[in-house]
């Protein structure tokens, strides 16, 4: 399995990093937080001008092709700036599900608007969903960017349906979220009309694989940004006539962060590569990537606050944006303990 980036992948990484670094600024992220959690100008540029929104989606469905490694590269770059975009729910979960499990007509009708950013989709699971024909009753409390979605992909692990947000049976209520860069909404379905995807098993598998990898890669990008910003601060802040980064205890904390991040980088791209190569290790790898990378991000975000001292605790500093995103990612799509339990079951079977 080859872990080194190809020339094309390196070019995508450099392009994405420069795009988010130049455009997903702190000022713009905070403006988006005060609105609906989406930087609309950034979203339009990402989807239409840069053309990165179709990465990870097959060309025959309107995407740009390529695979999970390229998707991870984009997610890592976005995570490094805590970009306020609906990429996870709309392009990763919903679009992947439609591309893998939708009919040709469904893909043609839904994917172009999602890839162009004209439409935003929400995605959620409801284990108690009631299905009567094409009518659905149920809902979910925490749907990412649900208040901005024009359609929802709904699953109960047995089937998967497309539900329009303007259906009379759909009620969407914006929630107050800890991470305002990725707000949640409560979605309630009361005899709402659903259009079933043709192959729900394929749709569910594609959505899960892509989401675990994207969240893990986003966590990697955020953790690296925490380290980079803390190192820069350690060279600027002076105490007792010396930069604080010259003190041994401070350097040890930075070194610990770096070691954790490099391990996370290995597991994230192992998972992405395993999925692209259809390796037998793919399922194990994506659980390992999500649990390890998200936990690493949370530790690094906490260290970032502590190593910045008093300024790191203030609302004016961006450290709290990283910390809240890290905490959200840590609990999203299954906790680290849940993923580790899945790994143990795969390795040990009933003995787990």
Coordinates of N, CA and C in Angstrom, one line a residue, residues 56-280:
X56 N -14.1 12.8 -4.9 CA -14.6 11.7 -4.2 C -15.9 11.1 -4.7
X57 N -16.5 11.8 -5.7 CA -17.7 11.4 -6.4 C -17.4 10.9 -7.8
X58 N -18.0 9.8 -8.2 CA -17.7 9.3 -9.6 C -18.0 10.3 -10.7
X59 N -17.2 10.3 -11.7 CA -17.4 11.2 -12.8 C -18.7 10.9 -13.5
X60 N -19.2 9.7 -13.6 CA -20.5 9.4 -14.2 C -21.6 10.0 -13.5
X61 N -21.4 10.4 -12.2 CA -22.5 11.0 -11.4 C -22.4 12.5 -11.4
X62 N -21.4 13.0 -12.1 CA -21.2 14.5 -12.2 C -20.1 15.0 -11.3
X63 N -19.4 14.0 -10.6 CA -18.3 14.4 -9.8 C -17.0 14.5 -10.6
X64 N -15.9 14.8 -9.8 CA -14.6 14.9 -10.4 C -13.8 13.6 -10.4
X65 N -14.4 12.6 -9.8 CA -13.7 11.3 -9.7 C -12.7 11.3 -8.6
X66 N -11.6 10.6 -8.7 CA -10.6 10.4 -7.7 C -11.2 9.7 -6.5
X67 N -10.6 9.7 -5.4 CA -11.0 8.8 -4.3 C -11.0 9.4 -2.9
X68 N -10.9 8.5 -1.9 CA -11.0 8.9 -0.5 C -9.7 9.6 -0.1
X69 N -8.6 9.3 -0.7 CA -7.3 10.0 -0.3 C -7.5 11.5 -0.7
X70 N -8.0 11.8 -1.9 CA -8.2 13.1 -2.3 C -9.2 13.8 -1.4
X71 N -10.3 13.1 -1.1 CA -11.3 13.7 -0.2 C -10.7 14.0 1.2
X72 N -9.9 13.1 1.7 CA -9.2 13.4 2.9 C -8.3 14.6 2.9
X73 N -7.6 14.8 1.7 CA -6.8 16.0 1.6 C -7.6 17.3 1.7
X74 N -8.8 17.3 1.0 CA -9.6 18.5 1.1 C -10.2 18.7 2.5
X75 N -10.6 17.6 3.2 CA -11.1 17.7 4.5 C -10.1 18.2 5.5
X76 N -8.8 17.7 5.3 CA -7.8 18.1 6.2 C -7.5 19.6 6.1
X77 N -7.5 20.1 4.8 CA -7.2 21.6 4.6 C -8.4 22.4 5.2
X78 N -9.6 22.0 5.0 CA -10.7 22.7 5.6 C -10.7 22.7 7.1
X79 N -10.3 21.6 7.7 CA -10.3 21.5 9.1 C -9.2 22.3 9.8
X80 N -8.2 22.6 9.0 CA -7.1 23.4 9.5 C -7.5 24.9 9.8
X81 N -8.6 25.3 9.1 CA -9.0 26.7 9.2 C -10.4 26.7 9.9
X82 N -10.9 25.6 10.4 CA -12.3 25.5 11.0 C -13.3 26.1 10.0
X83 N -13.2 25.8 8.8 CA -14.0 26.4 7.7 C -15.5 26.2 8.0
X84 N -16.3 27.2 7.8 CA -17.7 27.1 8.1 C -18.5 26.7 6.8
X85 N -18.4 25.4 6.5 CA -19.0 24.9 5.3 C -19.9 23.7 5.6
X86 N -20.9 23.5 4.8 CA -21.8 22.3 5.0 C -21.3 21.1 4.2
X87 N -20.0 20.9 4.1 CA -19.4 19.9 3.3 C -19.7 18.5 3.8
X88 N -19.6 18.3 5.2 CA -19.8 17.0 5.7 C -21.2 16.4 5.4
X89 N -22.2 17.0 5.8 CA -23.6 16.5 5.6 C -24.0 16.5 4.1
X90 N -23.6 17.5 3.4 CA -24.1 17.6 2.0 C -23.3 16.9 1.0
X91 N -22.0 17.1 1.0 CA -21.2 16.5 -0.1 C -20.6 15.1 0.3
X92 N -20.4 14.9 1.6 CA -19.7 13.7 2.0 C -20.8 12.6 2.3
X93 N -21.8 12.9 3.2 CA -22.7 11.9 3.5 C -23.8 11.8 2.5
X94 N -24.6 12.9 2.2 CA -25.7 12.8 1.3 C -25.3 12.5 -0.1
X95 N -24.4 13.2 -0.7 CA -24.0 13.0 -2.1 C -23.4 11.6 -2.3
X96 N -22.6 11.2 -1.3 CA -22.0 9.8 -1.5 C -23.1 8.8 -1.5
X97 N -24.1 8.9 -0.6 CA -25.2 8.0 -0.5 C -25.9 8.0 -1.9
X98 N -26.2 9.1 -2.4 CA -27.0 9.2 -3.7 C -26.2 8.6 -4.8
X99 N -24.9 8.9 -4.8 CA -24.0 8.4 -5.9 C -23.9 6.9 -5.9
X100 N -23.9 6.3 -4.7 CA -23.7 4.9 -4.6 C -25.0 4.1 -4.7
X101 N -26.1 4.7 -4.2 CA -27.3 3.9 -4.0 C -28.5 4.4 -4.8
X102 N -28.4 5.6 -5.5 CA -29.5 6.1 -6.2 C -29.6 5.6 -7.6
X103 N -30.8 5.7 -8.2 CA -31.0 5.3 -9.5 C -30.3 6.4 -10.4
X104 N -30.2 6.1 -11.7 CA -29.6 7.0 -12.6 C -30.4 8.3 -12.6
X105 N -31.7 8.2 -12.6 CA -32.6 9.4 -12.5 C -32.4 10.2 -11.3
X106 N -32.3 9.5 -10.1 CA -32.0 10.2 -8.9 C -30.7 10.9 -8.9
X107 N -29.7 10.3 -9.4 CA -28.3 10.9 -9.4 C -28.4 12.1 -10.3
X108 N -29.0 12.0 -11.5 CA -29.1 13.1 -12.4 C -29.9 14.3 -11.9
X109 N -30.9 14.0 -11.1 CA -31.8 15.0 -10.5 C -31.2 15.8 -9.3
X110 N -30.4 15.0 -8.5 CA -30.0 15.6 -7.2 C -28.5 16.0 -7.2
X111 N -27.6 15.2 -7.8 CA -26.2 15.5 -7.6 C -25.7 16.8 -8.2
X112 N -26.1 17.2 -9.4 CA -25.6 18.4 -9.9 C -25.7 19.6 -9.0
X113 N -26.9 19.8 -8.4 CA -27.2 20.9 -7.5 C -26.4 20.8 -6.2
X114 N -26.1 19.6 -5.7 CA -25.3 19.5 -4.5 C -23.9 19.8 -4.8
X115 N -23.3 19.3 -5.9 CA -21.9 19.5 -6.3 C -21.7 21.0 -6.6
X116 N -22.6 21.7 -7.2 CA -22.5 23.1 -7.5 C -22.7 24.0 -6.3
X117 N -23.3 23.4 -5.2 CA -23.5 24.2 -4.1 C -24.9 24.9 -4.1
X118 N -25.6 24.8 -5.2 CA -26.9 25.4 -5.3 C -27.9 24.8 -4.3
X119 N -27.7 23.6 -3.9 CA -28.6 22.9 -2.9 C -27.7 22.4 -1.8
X120 N -28.2 22.3 -0.6 CA -27.5 21.8 0.6 C -28.4 20.6 1.1
X121 N -27.8 19.5 1.4 CA -28.5 18.4 1.9 C -28.1 18.1 3.4
X122 N -29.1 17.6 4.1 CA -28.8 17.1 5.5 C -28.9 15.6 5.5
X123 N -28.3 14.9 6.4 CA -28.2 13.5 6.5 C -28.4 13.1 7.9
X124 N -29.4 12.1 8.1 CA -29.5 11.6 9.5 C -30.1 10.2 9.6
X125 N -29.8 9.6 10.7 CA -30.3 8.2 11.0 C -31.3 8.3 12.1
X126 N -32.4 7.5 11.9 CA -33.4 7.3 12.9 C -33.7 5.8 13.1
X127 N -33.3 5.3 14.1 CA -33.5 3.8 14.4 C -34.9 3.5 14.7
X128 N -35.8 4.5 15.0 CA -37.2 4.2 15.3 C -38.1 4.7 14.2
X129 N -37.5 4.9 13.0 CA -38.3 5.5 11.9 C -39.5 4.6 11.5
X130 N -40.7 5.2 11.4 CA -41.9 4.4 11.0 C -42.1 4.6 9.5
X131 N -42.2 3.5 8.7 CA -42.3 3.6 7.3 C -43.6 2.9 6.9
X132 N -44.5 3.7 6.2 CA -45.7 3.1 5.7 C -45.8 3.5 4.2
X133 N -45.4 2.6 3.3 CA -45.3 2.9 1.9 C -44.2 3.9 1.7
X134 N -44.6 5.1 1.1 CA -43.6 6.1 0.9 C -43.7 7.2 1.9
X135 N -44.3 6.9 3.1 CA -44.5 7.9 4.1 C -43.7 7.6 5.3
X136 N -43.0 8.6 5.8 CA -42.0 8.5 6.9 C -42.4 9.3 8.1
X137 N -42.3 8.7 9.3 CA -42.6 9.4 10.6 C -41.4 9.2 11.5
X138 N -40.8 10.2 12.0 CA -39.7 10.1 12.9 C -38.9 11.4 12.9
X139 N -37.6 11.3 12.9 CA -36.7 12.5 12.9 C -35.4 12.3 13.7
X140 N -34.7 13.4 13.9 CA -33.4 13.4 14.6 C -33.2 14.8 15.2
X141 N -32.5 14.7 16.3 CA -32.3 16.0 17.1 C -31.1 16.8 16.6
X142 N -30.1 16.1 16.0 CA -28.8 16.8 15.7 C -28.4 16.5 14.2
X143 N -29.0 17.3 13.3 CA -28.7 17.2 11.9 C -27.8 18.4 11.5
X144 N -26.6 18.1 11.0 CA -25.6 19.2 10.7 C -26.2 20.0 9.6
X145 N -26.2 21.3 9.8 CA -26.7 22.3 8.9 C -28.1 22.0 8.4
X146 N -28.9 21.4 9.3 CA -30.2 21.0 8.9 C -31.1 22.2 8.6
X147 N -30.9 23.3 9.3 CA -31.7 24.5 9.0 C -31.5 25.1 7.7
X148 N -30.4 24.8 7.0 CA -30.0 25.4 5.7 C -30.3 24.4 4.6
X149 N -30.7 23.2 4.9 CA -30.9 22.1 3.9 C -32.2 22.2 3.2
X150 N -32.1 21.9 1.9 CA -33.3 21.9 1.0 C -33.8 20.5 0.9
X151 N -33.0 19.5 1.2 CA -33.5 18.1 1.2 C -32.7 17.3 2.3
X152 N -33.2 16.2 2.6 CA -32.6 15.3 3.6 C -32.5 13.9 3.1
X153 N -31.4 13.2 3.4 CA -31.2 11.8 3.2 C -31.5 11.1 4.6
X154 N -32.5 10.3 4.6 CA -32.9 9.7 5.9 C -32.7 8.2 5.8
X155 N -32.1 7.6 6.9 CA -31.9 6.1 6.9 C -32.2 5.6 8.3
X156 N -32.7 4.3 8.3 CA -32.8 3.5 9.5 C -32.0 2.3 9.5
X157 N -31.0 2.3 8.6 CA -30.1 1.1 8.3 C -30.7 0.0 7.6
X158 N -32.0 0.1 7.3 CA -32.7 -0.9 6.5 C -33.0 -0.3 5.1
X159 N -33.4 0.9 5.1 CA -33.7 1.6 3.8 C -33.1 3.0 3.9
X160 N -33.2 3.8 2.8 CA -32.7 5.1 2.7 C -33.6 5.9 1.8
X161 N -34.0 7.1 2.2 CA -35.0 7.9 1.5 C -34.5 9.3 1.3
X162 N -35.0 10.0 0.2 CA -34.8 11.4 0.0 C -36.1 12.1 0.4
X163 N -36.0 13.1 1.3 CA -37.1 13.8 1.8 C -36.9 15.3 1.5
X164 N -37.8 16.0 0.9 CA -37.7 17.4 0.6 C -38.0 18.2 1.9
X165 N -37.2 19.2 2.1 CA -37.4 20.1 3.3 C -38.7 20.8 3.3
X166 N -39.2 21.1 2.1 CA -40.4 21.9 2.0 C -41.7 21.0 2.0
X167 N -41.5 19.7 2.2 CA -42.7 18.8 2.4 C -43.5 19.2 3.6
X168 N -44.8 19.2 3.5 CA -45.7 19.6 4.6 C -45.5 18.8 5.9
X169 N -44.9 17.6 5.7 CA -44.7 16.8 6.9 C -43.4 17.0 7.6
X170 N -42.6 17.9 7.1 CA -41.2 18.2 7.6 C -41.2 19.5 8.4
X171 N -40.7 19.3 9.7 CA -40.5 20.5 10.5 C -39.0 20.6 10.9
X172 N -38.4 21.7 10.7 CA -37.0 21.9 11.0 C -36.8 23.0 12.0
X173 N -36.2 22.7 13.1 CA -36.0 23.7 14.2 C -34.5 23.9 14.5
X174 N -33.9 25.1 14.3 CA -32.5 25.3 14.5 C -32.2 25.1 16.0
X175 N -31.1 24.5 16.3 CA -30.6 24.2 17.7 C -29.5 25.2 18.0
X176 N -29.3 25.4 19.3 CA -28.1 26.1 19.8 C -27.0 25.1 20.0
X177 N -26.0 25.2 19.2 CA -24.9 24.2 19.1 C -23.6 24.8 19.8
X178 N -22.9 23.8 20.4 CA -21.6 24.2 21.0 C -20.7 24.7 19.9
X179 N -20.6 24.0 18.8 CA -19.8 24.4 17.7 C -20.6 25.2 16.7
X180 N -20.5 26.5 16.8 CA -21.4 27.4 15.9 C -20.9 27.4 14.4
X181 N -19.7 26.8 14.2 CA -19.3 26.7 12.8 C -19.9 25.5 12.1
X182 N -20.6 24.7 12.9 CA -21.3 23.5 12.3 C -22.6 23.3 13.1
X183 N -23.5 24.2 12.9 CA -24.8 24.2 13.7 C -25.6 23.0 13.4
X184 N -26.4 22.6 14.4 CA -27.3 21.5 14.3 C -28.8 22.0 14.2
X185 N -29.6 21.1 13.7 CA -31.1 21.4 13.7 C -31.8 20.1 14.1
X186 N -33.0 20.3 14.7 CA -33.9 19.2 14.9 C -34.8 19.0 13.8
X187 N -34.9 17.8 13.2 CA -35.8 17.6 12.0 C -36.8 16.6 12.5
X188 N -38.1 16.9 12.3 CA -39.2 16.1 12.6 C -40.0 15.7 11.3
X189 N -40.2 14.4 11.1 CA -41.0 13.9 10.0 C -42.4 13.4 10.5
X190 N -43.4 14.0 10.0 CA -44.8 13.5 10.4 C -45.5 13.2 9.1
X191 N -45.5 11.9 8.7 CA -46.1 11.4 7.5 C -45.6 12.2 6.3
X192 N -44.2 12.4 6.3 CA -43.6 13.0 5.2 C -43.3 12.1 4.0
X193 N -43.3 12.6 2.8 CA -43.1 11.7 1.7 C -41.6 11.5 1.4
X194 N -41.3 10.2 1.3 CA -39.9 9.9 1.0 C -39.7 9.1 -0.3
X195 N -38.7 9.4 -1.0 CA -38.4 8.7 -2.2 C -37.2 7.8 -1.9
X196 N -37.5 6.5 -2.0 CA -36.5 5.5 -1.6 C -35.3 5.4 -2.6
X197 N -34.1 5.3 -2.1 CA -33.0 5.0 -3.0 C -33.0 3.6 -3.4
X198 N -32.5 3.3 -4.6 CA -32.6 1.9 -5.1 C -31.8 0.9 -4.4
X199 N -30.6 1.3 -3.9 CA -29.7 0.3 -3.2 C -29.3 0.9 -1.9
X200 N -30.1 0.8 -0.8 CA -29.7 1.4 0.4 C -28.5 0.9 1.1
X201 N -28.2 -0.4 0.9 CA -27.0 -1.0 1.5 C -25.7 -0.3 0.9
X202 N -25.7 -0.2 -0.4 CA -24.5 0.5 -1.0 C -24.4 1.9 -0.6
X203 N -25.6 2.6 -0.5 CA -25.6 4.0 -0.1 C -25.1 4.2 1.3
X204 N -25.6 3.3 2.2 CA -25.2 3.4 3.6 C -23.7 3.2 3.8
X205 N -23.2 2.2 3.1 CA -21.7 1.8 3.2 C -20.9 3.0 2.7
X206 N -21.3 3.6 1.5 CA -20.5 4.7 1.0 C -20.5 5.9 1.9
X207 N -21.7 6.2 2.4 CA -21.8 7.4 3.3 C -21.0 7.2 4.6
X208 N -21.0 6.0 5.2 CA -20.3 5.8 6.4 C -18.8 5.8 6.1
X209 N -18.3 5.2 5.1 CA -16.9 5.2 4.8 C -16.4 6.6 4.6
X210 N -17.1 7.4 3.8 CA -16.7 8.7 3.5 C -16.7 9.6 4.7
X211 N -17.8 9.5 5.5 CA -17.9 10.4 6.6 C -16.9 10.1 7.7
X212 N -16.6 8.8 8.0 CA -15.5 8.5 8.9 C -14.2 9.1 8.5
X213 N -13.9 8.9 7.2 CA -12.6 9.4 6.7 C -12.5 10.9 6.7
X214 N -13.6 11.6 6.3 CA -13.6 13.0 6.3 C -13.5 13.6 7.6
X215 N -14.2 13.1 8.6 CA -14.1 13.6 10.0 C -12.7 13.3 10.6
X216 N -12.2 12.2 10.3 CA -10.8 11.9 10.7 C -9.8 12.9 10.1
X217 N -9.9 13.1 8.8 CA -9.0 14.0 8.1 C -9.2 15.4 8.6
X218 N -10.4 15.8 8.8 CA -10.7 17.2 9.4 C -10.0 17.3 10.8
X219 N -10.1 16.3 11.6 CA -9.5 16.3 12.9 C -8.0 16.4 12.8
X220 N -7.4 15.7 11.8 CA -6.0 15.8 11.6 C -5.6 17.3 11.2
X221 N -6.3 17.9 10.3 CA -6.0 19.2 9.9 C -6.1 20.2 11.1
X222 N -7.2 20.0 11.9 CA -7.3 20.9 13.1 C -6.2 20.7 14.1
X223 N -5.8 19.5 14.3 CA -4.8 19.2 15.3 C -3.5 19.8 14.9
X224 N -3.2 19.7 13.6 CA -1.9 20.3 13.0 C -1.9 21.8 13.2
X225 N -3.1 22.4 12.9 CA -3.2 23.8 13.1 C -3.0 24.3 14.5
X226 N -3.5 23.5 15.5 CA -3.3 23.8 16.9 C -1.8 23.8 17.2
X227 N -1.1 22.8 16.7 CA 0.3 22.7 17.0 C 1.0 23.9 16.3
X228 N 0.7 24.2 15.0 CA 1.4 25.2 14.3 C 1.2 26.6 14.9
X229 N 0.0 26.9 15.4 CA -0.3 28.2 16.0 C 0.3 28.3 17.3
X230 N 0.4 27.2 18.1 CA 1.0 27.2 19.4 C 2.5 27.4 19.3
X231 N 3.2 26.7 18.3 CA 4.6 26.9 18.1 C 4.9 28.4 17.7
X232 N 4.1 29.0 16.8 CA 4.3 30.4 16.5 C 4.1 31.3 17.7
X233 N 3.2 31.0 18.5 CA 3.0 31.8 19.8 C 4.2 31.7 20.7
X234 N 4.7 30.4 20.8 CA 5.8 30.2 21.7 C 7.1 30.9 21.3
X235 N 7.2 31.3 20.0 CA 8.3 32.1 19.6 C 8.2 33.6 19.7
X236 N 6.9 34.0 19.9 CA 6.6 35.4 20.1 C 6.5 35.9 21.5
X237 N 5.9 35.0 22.3 CA 5.6 35.4 23.7 C 6.9 35.3 24.6
X238 N 7.3 36.3 25.3 CA 8.5 36.4 26.0 C 8.2 36.5 27.5
X239 N 8.8 35.6 28.3 CA 8.8 35.7 29.8 C 10.2 35.5 30.3
X240 N 10.5 36.3 31.4 CA 11.8 36.3 32.0 C 12.9 36.5 30.9
X241 N 12.6 37.3 29.9 CA 13.6 37.7 28.9 C 13.8 36.6 27.9
X242 N 13.0 35.6 27.8 CA 13.2 34.5 26.9 C 11.9 34.1 26.2
X243 N 11.9 33.7 25.0 CA 10.7 33.2 24.4 C 10.2 31.9 25.2
X244 N 8.9 31.8 25.4 CA 8.4 30.7 26.3 C 8.7 29.4 25.6
X245 N 8.8 29.3 24.3 CA 9.1 28.1 23.6 C 10.5 27.5 23.9
X246 N 11.3 28.3 24.6 CA 12.7 27.8 24.9 C 12.7 27.1 26.2
X247 N 11.6 27.1 27.0 CA 11.5 26.4 28.3 C 11.3 24.9 28.0
X248 N 12.0 24.0 28.8 CA 11.9 22.6 28.5 C 10.5 22.0 28.6
X249 N 9.8 22.4 29.7 CA 8.5 21.8 29.9 C 7.5 22.2 28.8
X250 N 7.7 23.4 28.2 CA 6.9 23.8 27.1 C 7.2 23.0 25.9
X251 N 8.5 22.8 25.6 CA 8.9 22.1 24.5 C 8.4 20.6 24.5
X252 N 8.4 20.0 25.7 CA 7.9 18.7 25.9 C 6.5 18.5 25.5
X253 N 5.7 19.5 25.8 CA 4.2 19.5 25.5 C 4.1 19.6 24.0
X254 N 4.8 20.4 23.3 CA 4.8 20.5 21.9 C 5.2 19.2 21.2
X255 N 6.3 18.6 21.7 CA 6.7 17.4 21.2 C 5.7 16.3 21.3
X256 N 5.0 16.2 22.4 CA 3.9 15.2 22.6 C 2.8 15.5 21.6
X257 N 2.5 16.7 21.3 CA 1.5 17.0 20.3 C 1.9 16.5 18.9
X258 N 3.1 16.8 18.6 CA 3.6 16.4 17.3 C 3.6 14.9 17.1
X259 N 4.0 14.1 18.1 CA 4.0 12.7 18.0 C 2.6 12.1 17.8
X260 N 1.6 12.7 18.5 CA 0.2 12.2 18.4 C -0.3 12.6 17.0
X261 N 0.1 13.7 16.5 CA -0.4 14.2 15.2 C 0.2 13.3 14.1
X262 N 1.5 13.0 14.2 CA 2.1 12.1 13.1 C 1.5 10.7 13.1
X263 N 1.1 10.2 14.3 CA 0.4 8.9 14.3 C -1.0 9.1 13.7
X264 N -1.6 10.1 14.0 CA -3.0 10.4 13.4 C -2.9 10.5 11.9
X265 N -1.8 11.2 11.4 CA -1.7 11.3 9.9 C -1.5 9.9 9.3
X266 N -0.8 9.1 9.9 CA -0.6 7.7 9.3 C -1.9 7.0 9.3
X267 N -2.6 7.0 10.3 CA -3.9 6.2 10.4 C -4.9 6.8 9.5
X268 N -5.0 8.1 9.3 CA -6.0 8.7 8.4 C -5.8 8.3 7.0
X269 N -4.5 8.4 6.5 CA -4.3 8.1 5.1 C -4.1 6.6 4.9
X270 N -3.9 5.8 5.9 CA -4.0 4.4 5.8 C -5.5 4.0 5.5
X271 N -6.4 4.6 6.3 CA -7.8 4.3 6.1 C -8.3 4.7 4.7
X272 N -7.9 6.0 4.2 CA -8.3 6.4 2.9 C -7.8 5.6 1.8
X273 N -6.5 5.2 2.0 CA -5.8 4.3 1.0 C -6.5 2.9 1.0
X274 N -6.8 2.4 2.1 CA -7.4 1.1 2.2 C -8.7 1.0 1.5
X275 N -9.5 2.1 1.7 CA -10.9 2.1 1.0 C -10.7 2.2 -0.5
X276 N -9.8 3.1 -0.9 CA -9.5 3.3 -2.4 C -9.1 2.0 -3.0
X277 N -8.2 1.2 -2.3 CA -7.7 0.0 -2.8 C -8.5 -1.2 -2.5
X278 N -9.7 -1.0 -1.9 CA -10.6 -2.1 -1.5 C -9.9 -3.2 -0.7
X279 N -9.1 -2.7 0.2 CA -8.4 -3.6 1.1 C -9.3 -4.3 2.1
X280 N -8.9 -5.5 2.5 CA -9.6 -6.2 3.5 C -9.6 -5.5 4.9

